[in-house]
Structures are given as structure tokens and as C-alpha cells.
Amino acid sequence: MRARVRAAVARAWADAEAAGTLPALDDPSAAPEVEVERPANAAFGDLASNLALKLARPMRRPPMAIAGALADRLRGAAGAGLVASADVAPPGFLNLRVTDSTYEGVVADILSAPASWGRIPAVNPRTVNVEFVSANPTGPLTVGNARGAFVGDLLCRVLEAGGQRVTREYYFNDSGAQVNHLGASVAAVRRGEPVPDDGYKGAYVEDLARAVPEDVWAAATAEGAATDAVLGAWASHRVRAMIEASLARLGVRFDVWKSEASLHDEGWVARAVERLREAGHVYEQDGATWFRSTTFGDDKDRVIYKSNGWPTYFAADIGYVTEKFSRGFDHLIYIWGADHHGTIARNKNAAQAMGYDPDHYQVLLIGWVRFVADGVEVSMSKRAGTFVTLDDLLDAVGTDAARWFFASRAAHVEIDFDIELARKQSAENPVYYVQYAHARIASIVRKAAEAGLSPAPGVEGLLAGEPEAALVRVVARLPEVVEDAVVAEETQGVTAYATELATQFHAFYRDARVVDTANPERSGQRLALALATQTTLANALALLGISAPDSM
RNA sequence: GCGCCUGUAGCUCAGUGGAUAGAGCGUCGGCCUCCGGAGCCGAAGGUCGCAGGUUCGAAUCCUGUCGGGCGCGCCA
């Protein structure tokens, strides 16, 4: 609807120019974009445009006069069937109302094709790889990992809503020092010895120690066996399964699990370094191999292979970039904690140095989550065993409430999360307010069926009353909300919208009785509108991965 | 010192150039003879950290400044 009105305003401008009531621009390339938005105050109408204000300077005309000329056109052919009224307000706003028949058409569309309501034309169709969570399998996911998991999944859903093909990817390191430390910890606990200083503590280590099969234990402790590595490999495998189960619980599944070791084993790292070397961006110094990141604006060069010959983490990253692009992705997105921002430049630079477009290497930083319990910050350490697991969080507040919490905040800002407060307030969470509206409609629909009432076959005259007119205006906005979310790659607008729609429906419920056997015709019309609202709520929640219950 | 993020109501946060800055929670006061009270209605509460600048118009853009967070390894 917003898009249709935007097109109508553009048409009005062109018509006025052709008719000579508005002058042509001296410099057509400087023409402003036609913008149409929802005014903050509903009294101004359904949609408003600031086009006249933008055109005042280039046209050297007062904005009110330009707005007047546009309004004339919109009242005529340019707005035929769509624009019910066009008014001008100082300093030069163009305020528009949309015809009832347009809104009735929206309701008819929703009822005839509920599943596609809210789907929008592809905004920027790409094949995208989204890598997120990527916590190493040395312990269960914590609340610290929770935000990345939710934000990553929400981003994927939003990208898909915008018509993009998305692969969800989890990168992990199942070899190396950390995994050996895990193996050593398991071995120590199994033997009843204290866990080493650089080992892992916590109940899950004890669980792992108890669960070690006899044959694994025998192999790990055999003469000459690398005990820590063997046990670590077994334990990390098992931990990974735990992680996968936790993620499944929050409705997150990954398409690809990629191990760091495989990037080395399959030669991706070596080939990528060779590619950089051939392009002249690699040099040796102090026995180490360096990438000349400063060529691309980094503040220092970066080590690829250490002087002892071992690759850095960065080396694997370089190989991984080539591996991902080789799979046909044209856009890579990384979701990292804000503490990793210092590593963006080197990775982006390396991608550029290998011939990739740096714009196709996108990093989304997630703001720090400060966990507090009753106002006091809780420090989280896997090694110290002092952490709250993701499963604990879900036990406390539930998946829907947790999803809503993260979906309603910008991904990059730091936030406080008080798990005790969340537990206490989980019953007050706005997500239930929205779900309640959905369940209430479902109940009304059931009641209506019992009373022998059915939705009106047509939608004509649907907006006879004020409650109907107010509700349909919110319902009709879903595609705009989805489009804005896709463009911004953020979901706060969706939660805000769902809340507003629920509020509007509750008001409608108060003012307009739906189930009324004394007036079956009006009941049928209101029922149609209620159904359209229910679909809209369900589709908005679905975009967030949140359930829309029929009763609660 | 340098880089990135951040400062909006009592609390947690929306609002990235438009008209009277919003929501949830909390506080105070009302509303169940009728489709679900997990609801509705109303009230109090803000010099958008501060100071300049750009603009017809700034919470939003620019500069400076003060406060908070996170980084600045041949760690991962």
C-alpha cells in the first residue's frame, strides 16, 4: 500500500510537470527520492509525503504551492481509486487518505492467500552464508552465546523474507589446545584428581567423565597414547551434540557444521596463502609469515604462520573465506561479539587482497550482554564453571519470551539482562500480550462457528464503523514492516508492530462485538476482519520464530 | 594514546532528517449482566549527556567535549 501510494505521488509529480503546473528541474539528476511515510499523528491521514519540501529549493517555489499542485493531481487521475483525500499542511506536507475499497482489497487478499500475506518482492536477492554462534565445543552454550544464536537466526529469517537464499553455518574448532585442555579436565575428574589450572570446571565435566565409555578410556590411557587429545576428541564430539540439542530447543538449526581442522586438511588455508603471496601481499619476517594488511588501511600487518610454523587463527579464516566463496555464495555475513571488532579489518582486507569484493564480506557485531542478577553483574566463565547455560535461560523464561527479548532490541547495542527479573516478569512479557490477542481471536472464531456464523463472503462495506477502520489500517501495514526489517536487517520494528496490532485488536474487541446472532451480516464482516488480523499476527510472529497459539 | 560501540521516562529499551519523542515493566486511579480481565480506560513521569554547527526542519547528520562498554598478541 505504501509502495502504491509512493508510485501515485511520483505519478502526480510527473503529471503536474507535463501539464506545466510545476516547473521541470534544471538538473534532473538532483531529483529527490519520493518518500511516503506513516505520519506520527493519525489525524494527518494514512500516509504523508515531504516531497514538496524537498522540491522547494530546486524548483524555487514555495513548498505549499508545490504541495497544492501535487494534491490536485492526486485528487484526479494520479490517485484514482487509491487516494480518498489529499490535503496540504504547513510547512508543505502532503497528507493523504486511502480509499476504503483499497483497504477492503487488502482484507480480501489476506483471506484468499493467508500464507503469502506479508511476503514482499525480493529486495536484494543473493545467495548468502550466515555464520553465527560458532562457540567451540568445550562446554555447553551459555547465556552469553544466546544473543548470537537468536540474532543470527532472526537475521536469517529476515533475509529469507526478503527473498534471499540463506545457509546457516556453524564454525568450530575440534582440535588444538582448548580441546586438549578439555580432555585433560575429563581425565583428571575421572581419576579423582583436581582439574588443572588451565582446564575446565563445572558439572558438565563431571558428567562427561562419568560417561566416558570403557573402550575410549582404554584407548586414551594405553601405553604411549595421547590421553588428553583422545579424550578431548571424544568429549568435544559429545559436547557438540549437546550444543546442537540446545540450539534445536530454541528453534535454530544449522545447515553446515564446519571444523577448522578440515580447512587445513583439505588445503584451503595453504592455497589461500599462496593466492595472497602471488598477489604480492605476503612477506617473511622474524621467521613468521605476514599478511600486509596495512596496504588496505589496517594499522598493522598480521601474522599468518607463526615463527614456530603453526598457523594462526587468522590463517584458518583466510582459507575459510575462499572455501565459502567456492561454494557459490555471493555474500558472506559473520555475526561476532563486539569484542571481535578488531579482527574485521584484517579479514576484510585479506578477502579484498584475494580478489573478492570487500562489500561481500559483512560483519555484524553484536553488542555486549551484561548479565545481572538483582542488579549485580554476574561474571561468566566456562573455565571457572561459573556460568548460566542457555538451557537454564530457556527453563527460566521460555523460548518465545527469550526470542522476543532479543528480537525487540537492536543487535549492536549493549544491553542489560537480568535473568531474575526476566524470570519474575516472564508472565508480563509483551510476547504473551501478542499471543493472547491471537488466541482470543481463535476463541472468537470458535464461538462464531458454534453460533452458526461464518465470515462474510465479500468484503464490501467491511469498514462501516470506526473500530473496523482503525483496525484495518494497522493490519494493512504488515508488508511495510517486513520490508523495513529486511532493509535494516533488524527485527525491532516487527515486535513493535505486533504489539501495536494486538493493542488495536483489543480496542476493536472492546468496541465492536463480533459474535452477534442478531446481526449475522455485520458479524460475518467483523469475523472476516478478525480472521485477517489473526493471520497478520501469526505471520508477524512466524517471522520471529515465535509460536502463535490458538489457546493459552 | 588509538579504534569501534554507546548515553532517550524510575527501570529495560524503541525511535538513523519531518508535524505534539514512544513502548513494556514499575507507580497512582478507575472498568467484569455480554464474544477469553494474560484485557480495557485514565494519570503522573523526558531541557533526548553537554556545547557548537549544517538544514525550512535535528534524538537522528557534522565537530568538539564529558561519562560508560569493548578492543588494540607470533591467544583463540
Coordinates of C-alpha atoms in Angstrom, one line a residue, chain A residues 170-530:
Chain A
Y170 CA 28.5 -23.1 12.5
Y171 CA 32.3 -23.0 12.6
F172 CA 34.1 -24.8 15.3
N173 CA 37.5 -25.9 16.4
D174 CA 37.6 -29.6 17.4
S175 CA 41.4 -29.8 17.7
G176 CA 44.2 -27.9 19.3
A177 CA 44.9 -26.6 22.8
Q178 CA 41.4 -26.0 24.0
V179 CA 40.2 -29.4 23.2
N180 CA 43.3 -30.9 24.9
H181 CA 42.5 -28.9 28.0
L182 CA 39.0 -30.3 28.0
G183 CA 40.4 -33.8 27.6
A184 CA 42.8 -33.3 30.5
S185 CA 40.0 -32.0 32.6
V186 CA 37.9 -35.0 31.9
A187 CA 40.8 -37.3 32.7
A188 CA 41.5 -35.6 36.0
V189 CA 37.9 -35.8 37.2
R190 CA 37.7 -39.5 36.1
R191 CA 40.8 -40.2 38.2
G192 CA 39.5 -38.2 41.1
E193 CA 42.3 -35.7 40.7
P194 CA 42.0 -31.9 40.8
V195 CA 41.3 -30.2 37.5
P196 CA 44.4 -28.5 36.0
D197 CA 44.5 -24.7 36.3
D198 CA 44.0 -24.3 32.6
G199 CA 41.3 -26.9 32.5
Y200 CA 37.5 -26.7 32.6
K201 CA 35.4 -27.0 35.7
G202 CA 31.7 -27.3 36.1
A203 CA 29.1 -30.0 36.4
Y204 CA 29.2 -30.9 32.8
V205 CA 32.8 -32.0 33.1
E206 CA 31.8 -34.5 35.8
D207 CA 29.0 -35.7 33.6
L208 CA 31.4 -36.2 30.8
A209 CA 33.9 -38.1 33.0
R210 CA 31.2 -40.5 34.1
A211 CA 30.1 -41.0 30.5
V212 CA 33.4 -42.0 29.0
P213 CA 32.9 -45.5 27.5
E214 CA 35.4 -48.1 28.7
D215 CA 36.9 -48.6 25.2
V216 CA 37.6 -44.9 24.8
W217 CA 39.1 -44.7 28.3
A218 CA 41.3 -47.8 27.5
A219 CA 42.4 -46.3 24.2
A220 CA 43.2 -42.9 25.8
T221 CA 45.2 -44.4 28.7
A222 CA 47.0 -47.0 26.7
E223 CA 50.8 -47.1 26.8
G224 CA 52.1 -44.1 24.7
A225 CA 48.6 -42.8 23.9
A226 CA 47.9 -39.0 23.8
T227 CA 45.4 -39.2 26.6
D228 CA 44.3 -35.5 26.5
A229 CA 43.9 -35.5 22.8
V230 CA 42.0 -38.7 22.6
L231 CA 39.7 -37.9 25.5
G232 CA 39.3 -34.3 24.2
A233 CA 38.2 -35.5 20.8
W234 CA 35.6 -37.8 22.3
A235 CA 34.4 -35.1 24.8
S236 CA 34.2 -32.3 22.2
H237 CA 32.2 -34.5 19.9
R238 CA 29.8 -35.2 22.7
V239 CA 29.6 -31.5 23.7
R240 CA 28.9 -30.6 20.1
A241 CA 25.8 -32.9 20.3
M242 CA 24.7 -31.1 23.5
I243 CA 25.1 -27.8 21.7
E244 CA 23.1 -28.9 18.8
A245 CA 20.3 -30.1 21.1
S246 CA 20.3 -26.8 22.9
L247 CA 20.1 -24.9 19.6
A248 CA 17.3 -27.1 18.4
R249 CA 15.4 -26.2 21.5
L250 CA 15.4 -22.6 20.6
G251 CA 14.4 -23.4 17.1
V252 CA 17.8 -22.8 15.5
R253 CA 19.2 -25.4 13.1
F254 CA 22.3 -25.2 11.1
D255 CA 22.8 -26.3 7.5
V256 CA 26.6 -26.7 7.8
W257 CA 28.9 -27.5 10.7
K258 CA 32.4 -26.7 9.6
S259 CA 35.5 -27.7 11.5
E260 CA 38.7 -25.6 11.5
A261 CA 40.8 -28.7 11.1
S262 CA 39.1 -29.6 7.8
L263 CA 40.2 -26.2 6.3
H264 CA 43.8 -27.2 6.9
D265 CA 43.4 -30.9 6.0
E266 CA 41.8 -30.0 2.7
G267 CA 44.4 -27.5 1.8
W268 CA 42.2 -24.4 1.8
V269 CA 44.5 -22.5 4.1
A270 CA 47.7 -23.2 2.1
R271 CA 46.0 -22.4 -1.2
A272 CA 44.6 -19.1 0.1
V273 CA 48.0 -18.1 1.5
E274 CA 49.6 -18.9 -1.9
R275 CA 47.0 -16.8 -3.6
L276 CA 47.9 -13.9 -1.3
R277 CA 51.6 -14.4 -1.9
E278 CA 51.2 -14.4 -5.7
A279 CA 49.3 -11.2 -5.4
G280 CA 52.3 -9.7 -3.5
H281 CA 50.6 -9.3 -0.1
V282 CA 52.7 -11.8 1.9
Y283 CA 56.2 -11.5 3.3
E284 CA 58.5 -13.2 5.8
Q285 CA 59.9 -11.5 8.8
D286 CA 61.4 -12.8 12.1
G287 CA 60.7 -16.3 11.0
A288 CA 57.0 -15.7 10.6
T289 CA 54.8 -15.2 7.6
W290 CA 52.9 -12.0 7.4
F291 CA 49.9 -10.5 5.5
R292 CA 50.5 -6.9 4.5
S293 CA 47.2 -5.7 5.9
T294 CA 48.4 -2.1 6.1
T295 CA 48.2 -1.9 2.3
F296 CA 44.5 -1.9 2.8
G297 CA 44.4 0.6 5.7
D298 CA 44.9 -1.7 8.7
D299 CA 47.0 -0.2 11.4
K300 CA 49.4 -3.1 11.4
D301 CA 50.4 -6.2 9.4
R302 CA 49.1 -9.6 10.6
V303 CA 50.8 -12.9 11.2
I304 CA 49.6 -15.9 9.2
Y305 CA 52.2 -18.5 10.2
K306 CA 54.0 -18.1 13.5
S307 CA 57.8 -18.4 13.7
N308 CA 57.2 -21.9 15.0
G309 CA 55.5 -22.8 11.8
W310 CA 52.0 -23.1 13.3
P311 CA 49.1 -21.3 11.6
T312 CA 47.3 -18.5 13.5
Y313 CA 43.5 -18.4 13.8
F314 CA 43.6 -15.7 11.1
A315 CA 45.2 -18.3 8.7
A316 CA 42.2 -20.5 9.0
D317 CA 39.9 -17.5 8.5
I318 CA 41.6 -16.7 5.2
G319 CA 41.2 -20.3 4.0
Y320 CA 37.6 -20.3 5.1
V321 CA 36.8 -17.3 3.0
T322 CA 37.9 -19.0 -0.1
E323 CA 36.2 -22.2 0.9
K324 CA 32.9 -20.3 1.3
F325 CA 33.1 -18.4 -1.9
S326 CA 34.0 -21.7 -3.7
R327 CA 30.6 -23.0 -2.7
G328 CA 28.9 -20.3 -4.7
F329 CA 27.9 -17.7 -2.1
D330 CA 27.9 -14.2 -3.3
H331 CA 27.6 -12.7 0.1
L332 CA 29.2 -13.7 3.5
I333 CA 27.8 -12.5 6.8
Y334 CA 29.6 -13.0 10.1
I335 CA 27.9 -12.5 13.4
W336 CA 30.5 -11.7 16.0
G337 CA 30.6 -10.4 19.5
A338 CA 31.6 -6.8 19.8
D339 CA 34.9 -7.8 21.3
H340 CA 36.0 -9.2 17.9
H341 CA 35.7 -5.9 16.1
G342 CA 39.5 -5.5 16.0
T343 CA 39.7 -8.5 13.6
I344 CA 37.3 -7.2 11.0
A345 CA 39.8 -5.2 9.1
R346 CA 42.4 -7.9 8.5
N347 CA 39.8 -10.4 7.3
K348 CA 38.1 -8.0 5.0
N349 CA 41.4 -6.8 3.7
A350 CA 42.5 -10.4 3.1
A351 CA 39.3 -11.0 1.2
Q352 CA 39.9 -7.9 -0.9
A353 CA 43.6 -8.9 -1.5
M354 CA 42.4 -12.3 -2.8
G355 CA 40.2 -10.5 -5.3
Y356 CA 36.9 -10.6 -3.6
D357 CA 34.6 -7.5 -3.3
P358 CA 35.0 -6.4 0.3
D359 CA 31.4 -5.4 0.3
H360 CA 30.5 -9.0 0.1
Y361 CA 32.3 -9.7 3.3
Q362 CA 29.9 -8.3 6.0
V363 CA 30.4 -8.5 9.7
L364 CA 27.6 -7.8 12.1
L365 CA 28.7 -7.0 15.6
I366 CA 26.5 -8.0 18.5
G367 CA 26.5 -5.7 21.5
W368 CA 27.8 -7.0 24.8
V369 CA 25.2 -8.5 27.1
R370 CA 25.8 -7.6 30.7
F371 CA 24.2 -10.2 32.8
V372 CA 22.9 -9.1 36.1
A373 CA 21.1 -10.8 38.9
D374 CA 19.0 -8.5 41.1
G375 CA 21.2 -5.5 40.0
V376 CA 24.6 -7.1 40.5
E377 CA 26.7 -8.1 37.5
V378 CA 27.3 -11.8 37.1
S379 CA 30.7 -12.8 35.6
M380 CA 30.6 -15.7 33.3
S381 CA 33.5 -18.1 32.9
K382 CA 33.4 -21.5 31.3
R383 CA 36.8 -22.3 32.8
A384 CA 35.7 -21.3 36.3
G385 CA 32.4 -23.1 35.8
T386 CA 30.5 -20.0 36.8
F387 CA 28.0 -19.6 34.1
V388 CA 24.4 -19.8 33.3
T389 CA 23.7 -22.1 30.4
L390 CA 21.4 -21.4 27.5
D391 CA 19.2 -24.3 28.7
D392 CA 18.9 -22.6 32.2
L393 CA 17.7 -19.4 30.4
L394 CA 15.1 -21.3 28.4
D395 CA 14.0 -23.2 31.6
A396 CA 13.5 -19.8 33.3
V397 CA 11.8 -17.7 30.7
G398 CA 10.8 -20.0 27.8
T399 CA 11.9 -19.8 24.2
D400 CA 9.2 -17.4 23.0
A401 CA 9.9 -14.9 25.7
A402 CA 13.7 -15.1 25.1
R403 CA 13.3 -14.7 21.4
W404 CA 11.1 -11.7 21.9
F405 CA 13.5 -10.1 24.2
F406 CA 16.4 -10.3 21.7
A407 CA 14.2 -9.5 18.7
S408 CA 12.9 -6.3 20.2
R409 CA 16.4 -4.8 20.7
A410 CA 18.9 -3.5 18.1
A411 CA 21.6 -6.2 17.6
H412 CA 24.6 -3.9 18.0
V413 CA 23.7 -2.1 21.3
E414 CA 24.9 -3.3 24.7
I415 CA 22.0 -4.5 26.8
D416 CA 21.5 -5.5 30.4
F417 CA 19.8 -8.8 31.0
D418 CA 18.6 -9.5 34.5
I419 CA 17.7 -13.2 34.5
E420 CA 16.0 -13.0 37.9
L421 CA 13.9 -10.0 36.7
A422 CA 13.2 -11.9 33.4
R423 CA 12.0 -14.9 35.4
K424 CA 9.8 -12.7 37.6
Q425 CA 8.5 -10.8 34.7
S426 CA 8.1 -13.6 32.2
A427 CA 4.4 -13.6 32.8
E428 CA 4.3 -9.9 32.0
N429 CA 6.3 -10.3 28.8
P430 CA 4.8 -8.4 25.9
V431 CA 5.1 -11.6 23.8
Y432 CA 2.2 -13.1 25.8
Y433 CA 0.2 -9.9 25.2
V434 CA 0.5 -10.5 21.4
Q435 CA -0.1 -14.2 21.7
Y436 CA -3.1 -13.6 23.8
A437 CA -4.6 -11.4 21.1
H438 CA -4.1 -14.3 18.6
A439 CA -5.6 -16.8 21.0
R440 CA -8.5 -14.5 21.7
I441 CA -9.3 -14.3 18.0
A442 CA -9.1 -18.1 17.7
S443 CA -11.6 -18.3 20.5
I444 CA -13.9 -15.8 18.9
V445 CA -13.8 -17.8 15.6
R446 CA -14.7 -21.0 17.5
K447 CA -17.6 -19.2 19.2
A448 CA -18.8 -17.8 15.9
A449 CA -18.8 -21.3 14.4
E450 CA -20.8 -22.6 17.3
A451 CA -23.3 -19.9 16.7
G452 CA -23.6 -20.8 13.1
L453 CA -21.9 -17.6 11.9
S454 CA -19.4 -17.5 9.1
P455 CA -17.1 -14.9 7.6
A456 CA -18.6 -12.6 5.1
P457 CA -18.1 -13.9 1.5
G458 CA -17.3 -10.4 0.3
V459 CA -15.5 -7.5 2.0
E460 CA -17.6 -4.7 0.6
G461 CA -18.9 -2.4 3.3
L462 CA -16.5 -4.0 5.8
L463 CA -15.2 -0.7 7.1
A464 CA -18.6 0.7 8.0
G465 CA -17.6 1.6 11.6
E466 CA -14.8 3.4 13.3
P467 CA -13.4 0.3 15.1
E468 CA -13.1 -1.5 11.8
A469 CA -11.5 1.4 10.0
A470 CA -8.9 1.8 12.8
L471 CA -8.0 -1.9 12.9
V472 CA -7.7 -2.5 9.2
R473 CA -5.2 0.4 8.9
V474 CA -2.9 -1.4 11.3
V475 CA -3.4 -4.8 9.6
A476 CA -2.6 -3.4 6.2
R477 CA 0.9 -2.3 7.3
L478 CA 2.5 -5.8 7.6
P479 CA 4.3 -5.7 4.2
E480 CA 5.8 -2.3 5.0
V481 CA 7.0 -3.6 8.4
V482 CA 8.6 -6.6 6.7
E483 CA 10.2 -4.5 4.0
D484 CA 11.7 -2.2 6.6
A485 CA 13.0 -5.1 8.6
V486 CA 14.6 -6.6 5.5
V487 CA 16.3 -3.3 4.6
A488 CA 17.5 -2.6 8.1
E489 CA 18.4 -6.3 8.8
E490 CA 16.8 -5.8 12.2
T491 CA 13.6 -7.1 13.9
Q492 CA 12.6 -4.5 16.5
G493 CA 10.1 -3.0 14.1
V494 CA 8.3 -6.3 13.9
T495 CA 7.9 -6.7 17.6
A496 CA 6.8 -3.1 18.0
Y497 CA 4.3 -3.6 15.2
A498 CA 2.9 -6.9 16.6
T499 CA 2.4 -5.1 19.9
E500 CA 0.6 -2.3 18.3
L501 CA -1.6 -4.6 16.3
A502 CA -2.5 -6.6 19.4
T503 CA -3.5 -3.3 21.2
Q504 CA -5.6 -2.3 18.2
F505 CA -7.4 -5.6 18.2
H506 CA -8.1 -5.4 21.9
A507 CA -9.6 -2.0 21.3
F508 CA -11.7 -3.4 18.5
Y509 CA -12.8 -6.2 20.7
R510 CA -14.0 -3.7 23.3
D511 CA -15.9 -1.6 20.8
A512 CA -17.2 -4.0 18.2
R513 CA -19.0 -7.2 19.1
V514 CA -18.1 -9.8 16.6
V515 CA -20.3 -12.8 17.5
D516 CA -23.9 -11.4 17.4
T517 CA -26.6 -13.7 16.1
A518 CA -29.0 -10.8 16.0
N519 CA -26.9 -9.3 13.2
P520 CA -25.3 -12.1 11.2
E521 CA -24.3 -9.9 8.3
R522 CA -22.3 -7.5 10.4
S523 CA -21.0 -10.4 12.4
G524 CA -19.7 -12.0 9.2
Q525 CA -17.9 -8.8 8.2
R526 CA -16.3 -8.4 11.6
L527 CA -15.4 -12.0 11.6
A528 CA -13.6 -11.6 8.3
L529 CA -11.6 -8.7 9.7
A530 CA -10.8 -10.7 12.9

